[in-house]
PDB file of C-alpha atoms in Angstrom:
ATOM      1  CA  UNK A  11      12.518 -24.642 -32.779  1.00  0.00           C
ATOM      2  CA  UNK A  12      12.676 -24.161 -28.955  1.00  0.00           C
ATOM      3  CA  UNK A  13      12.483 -20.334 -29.884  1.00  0.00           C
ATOM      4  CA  UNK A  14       9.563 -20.205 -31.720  1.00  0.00           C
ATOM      5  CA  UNK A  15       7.883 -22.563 -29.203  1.00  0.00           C
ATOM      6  CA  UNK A  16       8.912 -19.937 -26.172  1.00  0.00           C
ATOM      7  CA  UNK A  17       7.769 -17.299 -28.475  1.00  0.00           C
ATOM      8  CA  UNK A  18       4.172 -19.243 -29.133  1.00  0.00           C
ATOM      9  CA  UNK A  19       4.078 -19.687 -25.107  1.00  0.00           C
ATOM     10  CA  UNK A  20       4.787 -16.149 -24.228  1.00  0.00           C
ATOM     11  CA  UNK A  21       1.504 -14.959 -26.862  1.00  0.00           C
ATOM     12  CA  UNK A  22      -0.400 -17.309 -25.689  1.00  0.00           C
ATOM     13  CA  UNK A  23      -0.090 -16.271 -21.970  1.00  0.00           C
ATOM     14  CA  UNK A  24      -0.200 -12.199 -23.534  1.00  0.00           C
ATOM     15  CA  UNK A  25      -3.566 -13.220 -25.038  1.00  0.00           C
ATOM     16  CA  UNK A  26      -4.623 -14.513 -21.998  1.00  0.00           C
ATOM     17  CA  UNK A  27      -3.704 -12.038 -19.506  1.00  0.00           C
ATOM     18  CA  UNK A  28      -5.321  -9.514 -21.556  1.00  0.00           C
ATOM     19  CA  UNK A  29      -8.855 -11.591 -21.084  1.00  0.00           C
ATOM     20  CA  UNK A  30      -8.718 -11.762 -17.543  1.00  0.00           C
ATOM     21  CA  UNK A  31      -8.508  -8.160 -16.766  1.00  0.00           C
ATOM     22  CA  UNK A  32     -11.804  -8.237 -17.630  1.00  0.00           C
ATOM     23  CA  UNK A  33     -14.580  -8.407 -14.526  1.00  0.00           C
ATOM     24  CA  UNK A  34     -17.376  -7.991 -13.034  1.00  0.00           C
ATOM     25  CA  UNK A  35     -16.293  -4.719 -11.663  1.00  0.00           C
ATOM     26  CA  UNK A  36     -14.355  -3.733 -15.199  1.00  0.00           C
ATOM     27  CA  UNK A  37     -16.601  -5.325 -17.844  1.00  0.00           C
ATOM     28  CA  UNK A  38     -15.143  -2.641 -20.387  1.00  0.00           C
ATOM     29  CA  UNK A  39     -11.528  -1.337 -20.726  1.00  0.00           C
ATOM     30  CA  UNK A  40      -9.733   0.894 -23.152  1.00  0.00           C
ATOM     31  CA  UNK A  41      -6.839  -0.344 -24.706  1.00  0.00           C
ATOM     32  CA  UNK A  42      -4.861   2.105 -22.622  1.00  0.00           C
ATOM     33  CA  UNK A  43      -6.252  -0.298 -19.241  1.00  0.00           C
ATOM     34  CA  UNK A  44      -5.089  -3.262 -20.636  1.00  0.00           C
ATOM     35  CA  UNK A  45      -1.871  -1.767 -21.075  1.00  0.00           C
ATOM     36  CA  UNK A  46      -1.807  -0.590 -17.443  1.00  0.00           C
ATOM     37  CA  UNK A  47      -3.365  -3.480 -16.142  1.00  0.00           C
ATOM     38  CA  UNK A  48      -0.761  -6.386 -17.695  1.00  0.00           C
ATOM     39  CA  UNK A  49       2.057  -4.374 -18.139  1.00  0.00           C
ATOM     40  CA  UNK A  50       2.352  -4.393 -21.856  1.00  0.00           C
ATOM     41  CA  UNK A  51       3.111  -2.040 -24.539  1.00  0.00           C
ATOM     42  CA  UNK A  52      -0.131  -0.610 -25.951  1.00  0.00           C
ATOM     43  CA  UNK A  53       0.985  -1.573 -29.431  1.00  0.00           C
ATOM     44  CA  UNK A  54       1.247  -4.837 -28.695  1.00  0.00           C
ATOM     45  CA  UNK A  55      -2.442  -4.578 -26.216  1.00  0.00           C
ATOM     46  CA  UNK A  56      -3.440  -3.356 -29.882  1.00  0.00           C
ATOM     47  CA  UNK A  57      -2.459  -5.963 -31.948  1.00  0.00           C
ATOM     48  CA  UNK A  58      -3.244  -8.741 -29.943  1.00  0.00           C
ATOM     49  CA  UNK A  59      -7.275  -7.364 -28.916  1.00  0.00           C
ATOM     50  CA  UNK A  60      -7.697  -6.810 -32.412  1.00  0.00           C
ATOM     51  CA  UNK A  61      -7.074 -10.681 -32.933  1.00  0.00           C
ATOM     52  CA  UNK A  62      -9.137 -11.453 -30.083  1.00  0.00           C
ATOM     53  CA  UNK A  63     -11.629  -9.239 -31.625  1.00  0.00           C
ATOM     54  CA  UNK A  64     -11.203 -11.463 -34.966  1.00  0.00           C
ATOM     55  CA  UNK A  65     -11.647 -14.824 -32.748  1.00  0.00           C
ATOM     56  CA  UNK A  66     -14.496 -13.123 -30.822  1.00  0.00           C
ATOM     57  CA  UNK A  67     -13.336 -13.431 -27.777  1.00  0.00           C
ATOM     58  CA  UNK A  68     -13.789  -9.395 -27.497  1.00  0.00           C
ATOM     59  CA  UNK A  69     -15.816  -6.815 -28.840  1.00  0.00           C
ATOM     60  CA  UNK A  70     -15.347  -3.404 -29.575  1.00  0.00           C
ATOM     61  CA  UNK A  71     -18.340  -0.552 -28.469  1.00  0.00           C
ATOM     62  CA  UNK A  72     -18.026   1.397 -31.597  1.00  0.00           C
ATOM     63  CA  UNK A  73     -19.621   4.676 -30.064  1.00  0.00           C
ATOM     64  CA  UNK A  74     -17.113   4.448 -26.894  1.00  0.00           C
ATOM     65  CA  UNK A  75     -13.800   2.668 -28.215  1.00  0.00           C
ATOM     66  CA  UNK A  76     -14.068  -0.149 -25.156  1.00  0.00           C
ATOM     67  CA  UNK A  77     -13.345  -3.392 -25.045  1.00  0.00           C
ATOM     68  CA  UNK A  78     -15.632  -6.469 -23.587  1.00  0.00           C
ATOM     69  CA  UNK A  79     -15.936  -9.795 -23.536  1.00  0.00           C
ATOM     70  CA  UNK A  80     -17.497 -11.290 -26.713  1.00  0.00           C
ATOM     71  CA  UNK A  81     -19.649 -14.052 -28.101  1.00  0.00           C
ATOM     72  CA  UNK A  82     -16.791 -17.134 -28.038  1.00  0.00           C
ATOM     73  CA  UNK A  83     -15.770 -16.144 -24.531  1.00  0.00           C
ATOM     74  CA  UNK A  84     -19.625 -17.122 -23.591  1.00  0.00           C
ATOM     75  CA  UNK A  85     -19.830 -20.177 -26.063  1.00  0.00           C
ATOM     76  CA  UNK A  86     -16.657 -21.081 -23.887  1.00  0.00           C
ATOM     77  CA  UNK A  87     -18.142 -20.979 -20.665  1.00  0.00           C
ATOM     78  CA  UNK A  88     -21.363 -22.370 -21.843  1.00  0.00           C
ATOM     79  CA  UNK A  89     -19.380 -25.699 -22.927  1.00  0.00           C
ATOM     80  CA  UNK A  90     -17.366 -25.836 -19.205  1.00  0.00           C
ATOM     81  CA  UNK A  91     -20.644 -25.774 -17.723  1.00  0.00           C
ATOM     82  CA  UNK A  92     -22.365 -28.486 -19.554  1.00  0.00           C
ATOM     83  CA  UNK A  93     -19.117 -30.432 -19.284  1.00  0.00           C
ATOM     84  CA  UNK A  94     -19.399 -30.927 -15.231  1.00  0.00           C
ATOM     85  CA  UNK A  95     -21.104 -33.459 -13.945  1.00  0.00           C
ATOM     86  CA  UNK A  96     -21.964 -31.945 -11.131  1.00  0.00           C
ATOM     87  CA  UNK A  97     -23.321 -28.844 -13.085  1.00  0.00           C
ATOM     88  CA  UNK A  98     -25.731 -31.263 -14.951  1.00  0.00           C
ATOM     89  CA  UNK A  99     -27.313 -33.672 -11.841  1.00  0.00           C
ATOM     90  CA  UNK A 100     -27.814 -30.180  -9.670  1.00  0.00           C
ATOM     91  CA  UNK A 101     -29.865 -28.129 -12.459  1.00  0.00           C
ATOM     92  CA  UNK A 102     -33.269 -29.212 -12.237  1.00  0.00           C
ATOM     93  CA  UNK A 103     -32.818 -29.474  -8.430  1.00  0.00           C
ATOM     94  CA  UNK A 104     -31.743 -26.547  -7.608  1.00  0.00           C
ATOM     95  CA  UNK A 105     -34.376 -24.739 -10.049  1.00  0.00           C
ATOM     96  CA  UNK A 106     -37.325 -26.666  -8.354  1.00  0.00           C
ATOM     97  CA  UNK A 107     -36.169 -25.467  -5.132  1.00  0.00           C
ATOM     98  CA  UNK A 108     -35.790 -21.961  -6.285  1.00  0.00           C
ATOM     99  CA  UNK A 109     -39.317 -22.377  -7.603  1.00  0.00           C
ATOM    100  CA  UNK A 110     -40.913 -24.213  -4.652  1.00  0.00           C
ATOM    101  CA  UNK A 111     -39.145 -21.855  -2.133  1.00  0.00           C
ATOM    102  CA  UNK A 112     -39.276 -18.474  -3.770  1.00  0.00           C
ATOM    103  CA  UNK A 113     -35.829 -18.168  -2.728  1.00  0.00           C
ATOM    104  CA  UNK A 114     -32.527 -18.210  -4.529  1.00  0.00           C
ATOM    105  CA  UNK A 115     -30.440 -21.238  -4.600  1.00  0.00           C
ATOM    106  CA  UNK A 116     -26.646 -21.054  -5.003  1.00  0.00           C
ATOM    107  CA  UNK A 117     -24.790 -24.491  -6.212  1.00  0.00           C
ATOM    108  CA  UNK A 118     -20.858 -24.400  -5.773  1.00  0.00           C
ATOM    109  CA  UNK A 119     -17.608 -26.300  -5.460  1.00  0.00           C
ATOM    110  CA  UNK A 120     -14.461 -26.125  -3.431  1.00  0.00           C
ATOM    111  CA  UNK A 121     -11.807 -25.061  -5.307  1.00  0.00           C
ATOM    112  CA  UNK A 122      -8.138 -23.485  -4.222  1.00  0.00           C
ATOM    113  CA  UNK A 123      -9.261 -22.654  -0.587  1.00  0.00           C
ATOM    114  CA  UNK A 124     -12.731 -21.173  -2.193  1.00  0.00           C
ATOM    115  CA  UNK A 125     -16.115 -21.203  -3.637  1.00  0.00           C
ATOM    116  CA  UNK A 126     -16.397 -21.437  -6.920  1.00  0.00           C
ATOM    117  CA  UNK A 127     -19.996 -20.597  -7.946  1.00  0.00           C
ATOM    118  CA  UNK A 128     -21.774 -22.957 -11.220  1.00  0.00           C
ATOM    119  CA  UNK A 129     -24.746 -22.045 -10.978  1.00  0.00           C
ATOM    120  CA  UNK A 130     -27.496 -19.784  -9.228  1.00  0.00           C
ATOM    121  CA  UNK A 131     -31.455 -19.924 -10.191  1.00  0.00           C
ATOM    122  CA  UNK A 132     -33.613 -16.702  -8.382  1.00  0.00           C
ATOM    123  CA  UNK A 133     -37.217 -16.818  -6.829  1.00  0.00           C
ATOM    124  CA  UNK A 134     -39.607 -14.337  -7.050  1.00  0.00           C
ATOM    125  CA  UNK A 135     -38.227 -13.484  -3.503  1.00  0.00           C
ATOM    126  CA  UNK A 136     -34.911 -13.358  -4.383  1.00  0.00           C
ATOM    127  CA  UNK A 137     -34.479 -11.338  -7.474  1.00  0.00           C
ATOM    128  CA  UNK A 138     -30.869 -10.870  -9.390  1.00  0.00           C
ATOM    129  CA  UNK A 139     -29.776  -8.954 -12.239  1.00  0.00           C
ATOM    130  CA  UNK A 140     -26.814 -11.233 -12.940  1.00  0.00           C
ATOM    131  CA  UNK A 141     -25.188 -14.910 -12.479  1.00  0.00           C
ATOM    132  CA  UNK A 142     -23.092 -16.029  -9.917  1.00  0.00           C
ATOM    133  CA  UNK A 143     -21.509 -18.604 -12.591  1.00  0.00           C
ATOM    134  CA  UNK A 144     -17.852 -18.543 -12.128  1.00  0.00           C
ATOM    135  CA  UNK A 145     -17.634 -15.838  -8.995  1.00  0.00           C
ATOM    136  CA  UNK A 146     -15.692 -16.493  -6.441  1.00  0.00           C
ATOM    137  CA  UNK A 147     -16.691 -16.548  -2.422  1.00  0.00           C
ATOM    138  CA  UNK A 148     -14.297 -17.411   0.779  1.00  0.00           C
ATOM    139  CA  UNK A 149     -15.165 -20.168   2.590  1.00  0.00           C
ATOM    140  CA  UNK A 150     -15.776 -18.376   6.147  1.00  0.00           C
ATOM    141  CA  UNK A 151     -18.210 -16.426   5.451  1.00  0.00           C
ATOM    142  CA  UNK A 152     -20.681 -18.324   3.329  1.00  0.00           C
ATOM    143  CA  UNK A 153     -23.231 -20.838   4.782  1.00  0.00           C
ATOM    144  CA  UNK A 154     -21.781 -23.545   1.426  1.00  0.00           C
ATOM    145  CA  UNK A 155     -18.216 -22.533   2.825  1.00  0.00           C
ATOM    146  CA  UNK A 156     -18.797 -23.431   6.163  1.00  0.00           C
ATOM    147  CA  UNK A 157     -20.652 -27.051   5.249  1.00  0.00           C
ATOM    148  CA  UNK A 158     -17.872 -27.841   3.189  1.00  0.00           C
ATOM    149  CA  UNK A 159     -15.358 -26.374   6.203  1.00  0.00           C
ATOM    150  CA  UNK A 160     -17.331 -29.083   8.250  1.00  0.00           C
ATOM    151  CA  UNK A 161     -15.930 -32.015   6.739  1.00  0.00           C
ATOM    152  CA  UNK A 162     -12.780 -30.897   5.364  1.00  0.00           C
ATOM    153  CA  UNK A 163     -11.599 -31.491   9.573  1.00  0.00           C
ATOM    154  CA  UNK A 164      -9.561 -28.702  12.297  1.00  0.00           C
ATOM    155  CA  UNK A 165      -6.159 -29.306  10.633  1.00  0.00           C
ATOM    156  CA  UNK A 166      -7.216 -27.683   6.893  1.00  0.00           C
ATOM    157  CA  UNK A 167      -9.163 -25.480   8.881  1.00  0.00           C
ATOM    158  CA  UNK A 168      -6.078 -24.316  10.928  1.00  0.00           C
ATOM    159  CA  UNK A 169      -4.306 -23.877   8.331  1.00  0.00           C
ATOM    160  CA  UNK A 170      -6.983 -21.682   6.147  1.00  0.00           C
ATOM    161  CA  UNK A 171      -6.584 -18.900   8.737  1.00  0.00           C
ATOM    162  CA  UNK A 172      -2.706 -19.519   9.012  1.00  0.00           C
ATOM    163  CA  UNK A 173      -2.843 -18.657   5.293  1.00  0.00           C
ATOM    164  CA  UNK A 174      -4.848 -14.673   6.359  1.00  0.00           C
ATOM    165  CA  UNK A 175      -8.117 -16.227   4.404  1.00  0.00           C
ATOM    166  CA  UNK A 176     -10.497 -15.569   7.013  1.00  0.00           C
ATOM    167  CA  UNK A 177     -10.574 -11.838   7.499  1.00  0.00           C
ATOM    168  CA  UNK A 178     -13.850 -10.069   7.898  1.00  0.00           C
ATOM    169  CA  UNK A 179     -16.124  -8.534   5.676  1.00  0.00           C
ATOM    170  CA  UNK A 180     -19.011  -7.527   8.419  1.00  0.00           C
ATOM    171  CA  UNK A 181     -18.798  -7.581  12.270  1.00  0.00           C
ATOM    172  CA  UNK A 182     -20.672 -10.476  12.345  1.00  0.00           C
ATOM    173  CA  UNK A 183     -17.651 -12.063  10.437  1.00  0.00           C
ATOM    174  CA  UNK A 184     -16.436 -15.485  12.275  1.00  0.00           C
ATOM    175  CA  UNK A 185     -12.455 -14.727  12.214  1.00  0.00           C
ATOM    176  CA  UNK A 186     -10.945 -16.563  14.959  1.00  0.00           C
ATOM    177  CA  UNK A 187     -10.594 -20.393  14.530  1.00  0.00           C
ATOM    178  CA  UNK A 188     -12.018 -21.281  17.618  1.00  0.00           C
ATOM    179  CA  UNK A 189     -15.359 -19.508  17.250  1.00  0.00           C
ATOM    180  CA  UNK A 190     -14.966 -21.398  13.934  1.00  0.00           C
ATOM    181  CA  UNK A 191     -14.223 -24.532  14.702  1.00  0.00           C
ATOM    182  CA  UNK A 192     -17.638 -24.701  17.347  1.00  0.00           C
ATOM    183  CA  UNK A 193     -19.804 -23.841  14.717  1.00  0.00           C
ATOM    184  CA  UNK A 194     -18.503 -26.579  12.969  1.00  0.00           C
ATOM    185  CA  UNK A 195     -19.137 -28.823  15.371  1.00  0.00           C
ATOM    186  CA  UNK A 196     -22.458 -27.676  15.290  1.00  0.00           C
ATOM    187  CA  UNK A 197     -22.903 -28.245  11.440  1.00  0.00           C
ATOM    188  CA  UNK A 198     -21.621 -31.395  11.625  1.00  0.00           C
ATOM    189  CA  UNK A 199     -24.433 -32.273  14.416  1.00  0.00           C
ATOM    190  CA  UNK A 200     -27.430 -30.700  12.299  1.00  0.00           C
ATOM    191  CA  UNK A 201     -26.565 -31.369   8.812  1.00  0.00           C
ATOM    192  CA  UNK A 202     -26.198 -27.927   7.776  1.00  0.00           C
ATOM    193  CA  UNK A 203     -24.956 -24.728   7.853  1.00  0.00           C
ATOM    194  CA  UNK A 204     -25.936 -20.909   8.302  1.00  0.00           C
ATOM    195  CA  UNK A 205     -24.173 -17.653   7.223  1.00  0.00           C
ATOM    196  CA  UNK A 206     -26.694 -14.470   8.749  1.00  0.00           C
ATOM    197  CA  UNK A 207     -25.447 -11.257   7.580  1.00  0.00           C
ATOM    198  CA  UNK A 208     -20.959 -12.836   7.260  1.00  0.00           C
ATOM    199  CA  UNK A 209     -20.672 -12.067   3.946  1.00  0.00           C
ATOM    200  CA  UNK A 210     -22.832  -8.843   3.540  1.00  0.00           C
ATOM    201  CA  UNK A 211     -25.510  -6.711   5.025  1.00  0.00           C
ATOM    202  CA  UNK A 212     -29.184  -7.525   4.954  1.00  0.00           C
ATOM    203  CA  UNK A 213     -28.438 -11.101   3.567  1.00  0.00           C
ATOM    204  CA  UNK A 214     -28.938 -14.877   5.054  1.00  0.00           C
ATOM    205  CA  UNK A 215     -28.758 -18.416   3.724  1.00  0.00           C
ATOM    206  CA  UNK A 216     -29.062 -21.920   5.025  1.00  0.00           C
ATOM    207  CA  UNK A 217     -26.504 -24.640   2.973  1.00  0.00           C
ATOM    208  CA  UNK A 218     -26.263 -28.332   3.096  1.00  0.00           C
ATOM    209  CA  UNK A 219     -23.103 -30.740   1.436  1.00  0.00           C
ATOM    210  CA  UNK A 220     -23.110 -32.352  -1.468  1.00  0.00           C
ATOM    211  CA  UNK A 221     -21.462 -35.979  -1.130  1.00  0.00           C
ATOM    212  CA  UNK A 222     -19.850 -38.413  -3.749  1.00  0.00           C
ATOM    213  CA  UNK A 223     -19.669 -41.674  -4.083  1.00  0.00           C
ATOM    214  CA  UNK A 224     -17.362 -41.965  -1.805  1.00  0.00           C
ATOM    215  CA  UNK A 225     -19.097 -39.858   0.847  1.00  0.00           C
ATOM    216  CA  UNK A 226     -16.719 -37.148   0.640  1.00  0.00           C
ATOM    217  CA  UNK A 227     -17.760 -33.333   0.195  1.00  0.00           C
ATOM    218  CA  UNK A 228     -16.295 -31.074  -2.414  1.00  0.00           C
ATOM    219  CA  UNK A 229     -19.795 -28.995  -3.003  1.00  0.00           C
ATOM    220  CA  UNK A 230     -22.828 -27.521  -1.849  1.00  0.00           C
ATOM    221  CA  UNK A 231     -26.364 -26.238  -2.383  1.00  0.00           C
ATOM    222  CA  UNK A 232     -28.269 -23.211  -0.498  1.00  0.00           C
ATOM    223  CA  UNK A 233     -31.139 -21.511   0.074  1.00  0.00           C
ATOM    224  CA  UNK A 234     -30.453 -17.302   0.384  1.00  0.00           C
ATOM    225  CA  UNK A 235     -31.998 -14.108  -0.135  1.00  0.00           C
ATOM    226  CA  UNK A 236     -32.851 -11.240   2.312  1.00  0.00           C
ATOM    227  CA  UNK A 237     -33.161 -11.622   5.241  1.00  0.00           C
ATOM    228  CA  UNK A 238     -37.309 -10.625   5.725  1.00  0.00           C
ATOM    229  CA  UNK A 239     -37.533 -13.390   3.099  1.00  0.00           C
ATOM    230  CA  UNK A 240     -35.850 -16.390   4.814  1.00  0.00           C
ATOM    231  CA  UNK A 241     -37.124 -15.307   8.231  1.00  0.00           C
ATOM    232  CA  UNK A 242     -35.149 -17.614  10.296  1.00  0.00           C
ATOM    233  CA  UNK A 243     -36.414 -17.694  13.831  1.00  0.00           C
ATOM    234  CA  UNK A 244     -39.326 -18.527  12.058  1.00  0.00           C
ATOM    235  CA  UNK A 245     -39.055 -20.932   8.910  1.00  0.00           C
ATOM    236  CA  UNK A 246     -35.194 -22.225   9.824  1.00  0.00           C
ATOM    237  CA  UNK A 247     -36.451 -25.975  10.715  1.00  0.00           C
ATOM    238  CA  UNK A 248     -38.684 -25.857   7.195  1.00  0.00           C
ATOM    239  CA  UNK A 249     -36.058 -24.567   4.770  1.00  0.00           C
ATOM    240  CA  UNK A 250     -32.997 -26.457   6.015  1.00  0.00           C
ATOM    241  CA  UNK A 251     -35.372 -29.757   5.313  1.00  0.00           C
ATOM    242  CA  UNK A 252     -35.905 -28.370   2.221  1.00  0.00           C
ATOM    243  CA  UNK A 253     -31.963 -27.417   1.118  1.00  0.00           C
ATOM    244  CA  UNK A 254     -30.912 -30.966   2.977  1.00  0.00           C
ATOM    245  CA  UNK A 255     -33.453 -33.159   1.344  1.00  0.00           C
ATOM    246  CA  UNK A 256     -32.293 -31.731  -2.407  1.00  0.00           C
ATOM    247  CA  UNK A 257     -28.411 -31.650  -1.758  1.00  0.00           C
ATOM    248  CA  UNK A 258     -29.068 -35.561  -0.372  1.00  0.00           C
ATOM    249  CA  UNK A 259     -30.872 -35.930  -3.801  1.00  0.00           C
ATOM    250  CA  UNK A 260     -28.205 -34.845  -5.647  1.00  0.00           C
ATOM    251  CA  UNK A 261     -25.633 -36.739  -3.947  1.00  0.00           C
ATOM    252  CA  UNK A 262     -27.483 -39.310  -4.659  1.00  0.00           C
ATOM    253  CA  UNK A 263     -27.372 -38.760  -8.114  1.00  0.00           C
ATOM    254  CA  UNK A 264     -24.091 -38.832  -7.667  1.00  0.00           C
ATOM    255  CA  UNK A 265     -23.414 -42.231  -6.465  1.00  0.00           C
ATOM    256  CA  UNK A 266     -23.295 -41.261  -2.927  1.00  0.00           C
ATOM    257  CA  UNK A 267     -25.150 -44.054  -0.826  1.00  0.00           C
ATOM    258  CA  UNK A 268     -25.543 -43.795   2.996  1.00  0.00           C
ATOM    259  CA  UNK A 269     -25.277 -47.443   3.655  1.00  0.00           C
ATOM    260  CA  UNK A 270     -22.321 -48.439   1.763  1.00  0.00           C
ATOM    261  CA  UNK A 271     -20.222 -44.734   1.563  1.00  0.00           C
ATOM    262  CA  UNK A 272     -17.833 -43.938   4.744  1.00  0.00           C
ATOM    263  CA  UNK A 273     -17.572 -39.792   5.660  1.00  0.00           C
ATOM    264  CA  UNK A 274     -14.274 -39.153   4.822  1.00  0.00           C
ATOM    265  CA  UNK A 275     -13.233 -35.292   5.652  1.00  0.00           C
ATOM    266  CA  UNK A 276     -11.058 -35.211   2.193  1.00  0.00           C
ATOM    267  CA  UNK A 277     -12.382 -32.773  -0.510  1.00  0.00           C
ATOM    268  CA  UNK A 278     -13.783 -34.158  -3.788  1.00  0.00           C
ATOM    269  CA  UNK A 279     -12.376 -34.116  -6.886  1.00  0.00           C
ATOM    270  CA  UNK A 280     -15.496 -33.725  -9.402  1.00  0.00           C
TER     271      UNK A 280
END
């Protein structure tokens, strides 16, 4: 019995690994990339994508021979969506600001020392071609990253470049702590945060937290786009109104009330 139940385990983790070689950057792979990619035999890549083919969690290009994800992969992360609380209250928000704003409007959560992106709703300003549900962003360089960095207090902050996370992706790239920790400061001050060009090239945004019941952050909204768009020496005062009136909305939505909740610097468990 405790064979077959280590045998059961080990497909199920095969199966698995085999669905998260897929990506952004490799939406389709041959059999042969699987193979490469997890280590595994191609005749047993074969047999198993043809059963995740049967399940539909993979399709098959007939005219090329690759591999992507398929329809029950996306019924899958439809149903995780609609299952978080936080997914549902922020919706409507974050598309009225979107609409109101022109601008796009990120929501996330922190997650193992990261972002980890629900949602994302685009203004006419801010046009995208896909959705940041279920990317992945570091902390440093992202104006939500930094308003969650705010709360979560020096020692966790210490310890996030300790761990090599905060390496740079432009020059204008915060990478030593204590650059880091007096922009903090300064976050904490004005209720919310700024990332100008950290992350990539040509881009901005403006975040604010997102507080539970409890008061204590483990989310955020923003406001992004390019940089013409946002125009922050001009409209900074008007949009971070904007992004900190609807992430105080939401967080009241989520039980979060100023008079009774204390500001713990602890992240939130959704």
């Amino acid at each position: 019995m405790a064979t077959e139940s280590s045998a059961g385990t080990q497909a199920v983790e095969r199966a698995m690994s085999l669905l998260v070689c897929f990506s952004d950057e490799h939406s389709e792979l041959r059999t042969s990339e699987l193979s490469a990619r997890t280590g595994l035999g191609q005749s047993t890549v074969s047999r198993m994508i043809s059963s995740l083919e049967r399940l539909g969690f993979v399709t098959q290009d007939t005219r090329t021979g690759l591999y992507r994800l398929g329809p029950t992969a996306v019924t899958l992360g439809s149903v995780a969506l609609n299952s978080s609380f936080l997914f549902r209250g922020a919706r409507q928000i974050a598309q009225n600001l979107a609409h109101a704003t022109g601008l796009g409007v990120n929501l996330a959560e922190f997650r193992d020392d990261q972002l980890f992106y629900l949602c994302n709703f685009e203004g006419a300003k801010s046009p995208k071609s896909f959705t940041m549900a279920g990317r992945t962003a570091p902390l440093h360089v992202t104006g939500m990253g930094k308003a969650i960095l705010a709360e979560l207090g020096p020692q966790y902050l210490r310890a996030y470049y300790a761990k090599g996370l905060g390496h740079a992706y432009t020059p204008h790239t915060i990478t030593d702590p204590d650059r880091m920790e007096a922009a903090l400061a300064e976050v904490r001050s004005r209720g919310y945060a700024t990332e100008v060009e950290e992350l990539a090239f040509g881009r901005a945004c403006l975040a604010a937290p997102i507080r539970g019941r409890s008061g204590e952050v483990g989310a955020a909204l923003s406001l992004n786009g390019p940089l013409s768009e946002l125009d922050l020496p001009v409209r900074r005062q008007e949009l971070a109104l904007m992004v900190i009136e609807a992430a105080d909305e939401l967080s009241a939505a989520l039980g979060f009330s100023v008079t009774r909740a204390p500001r713990p610097r602890a992240p939130l468990t959704w």
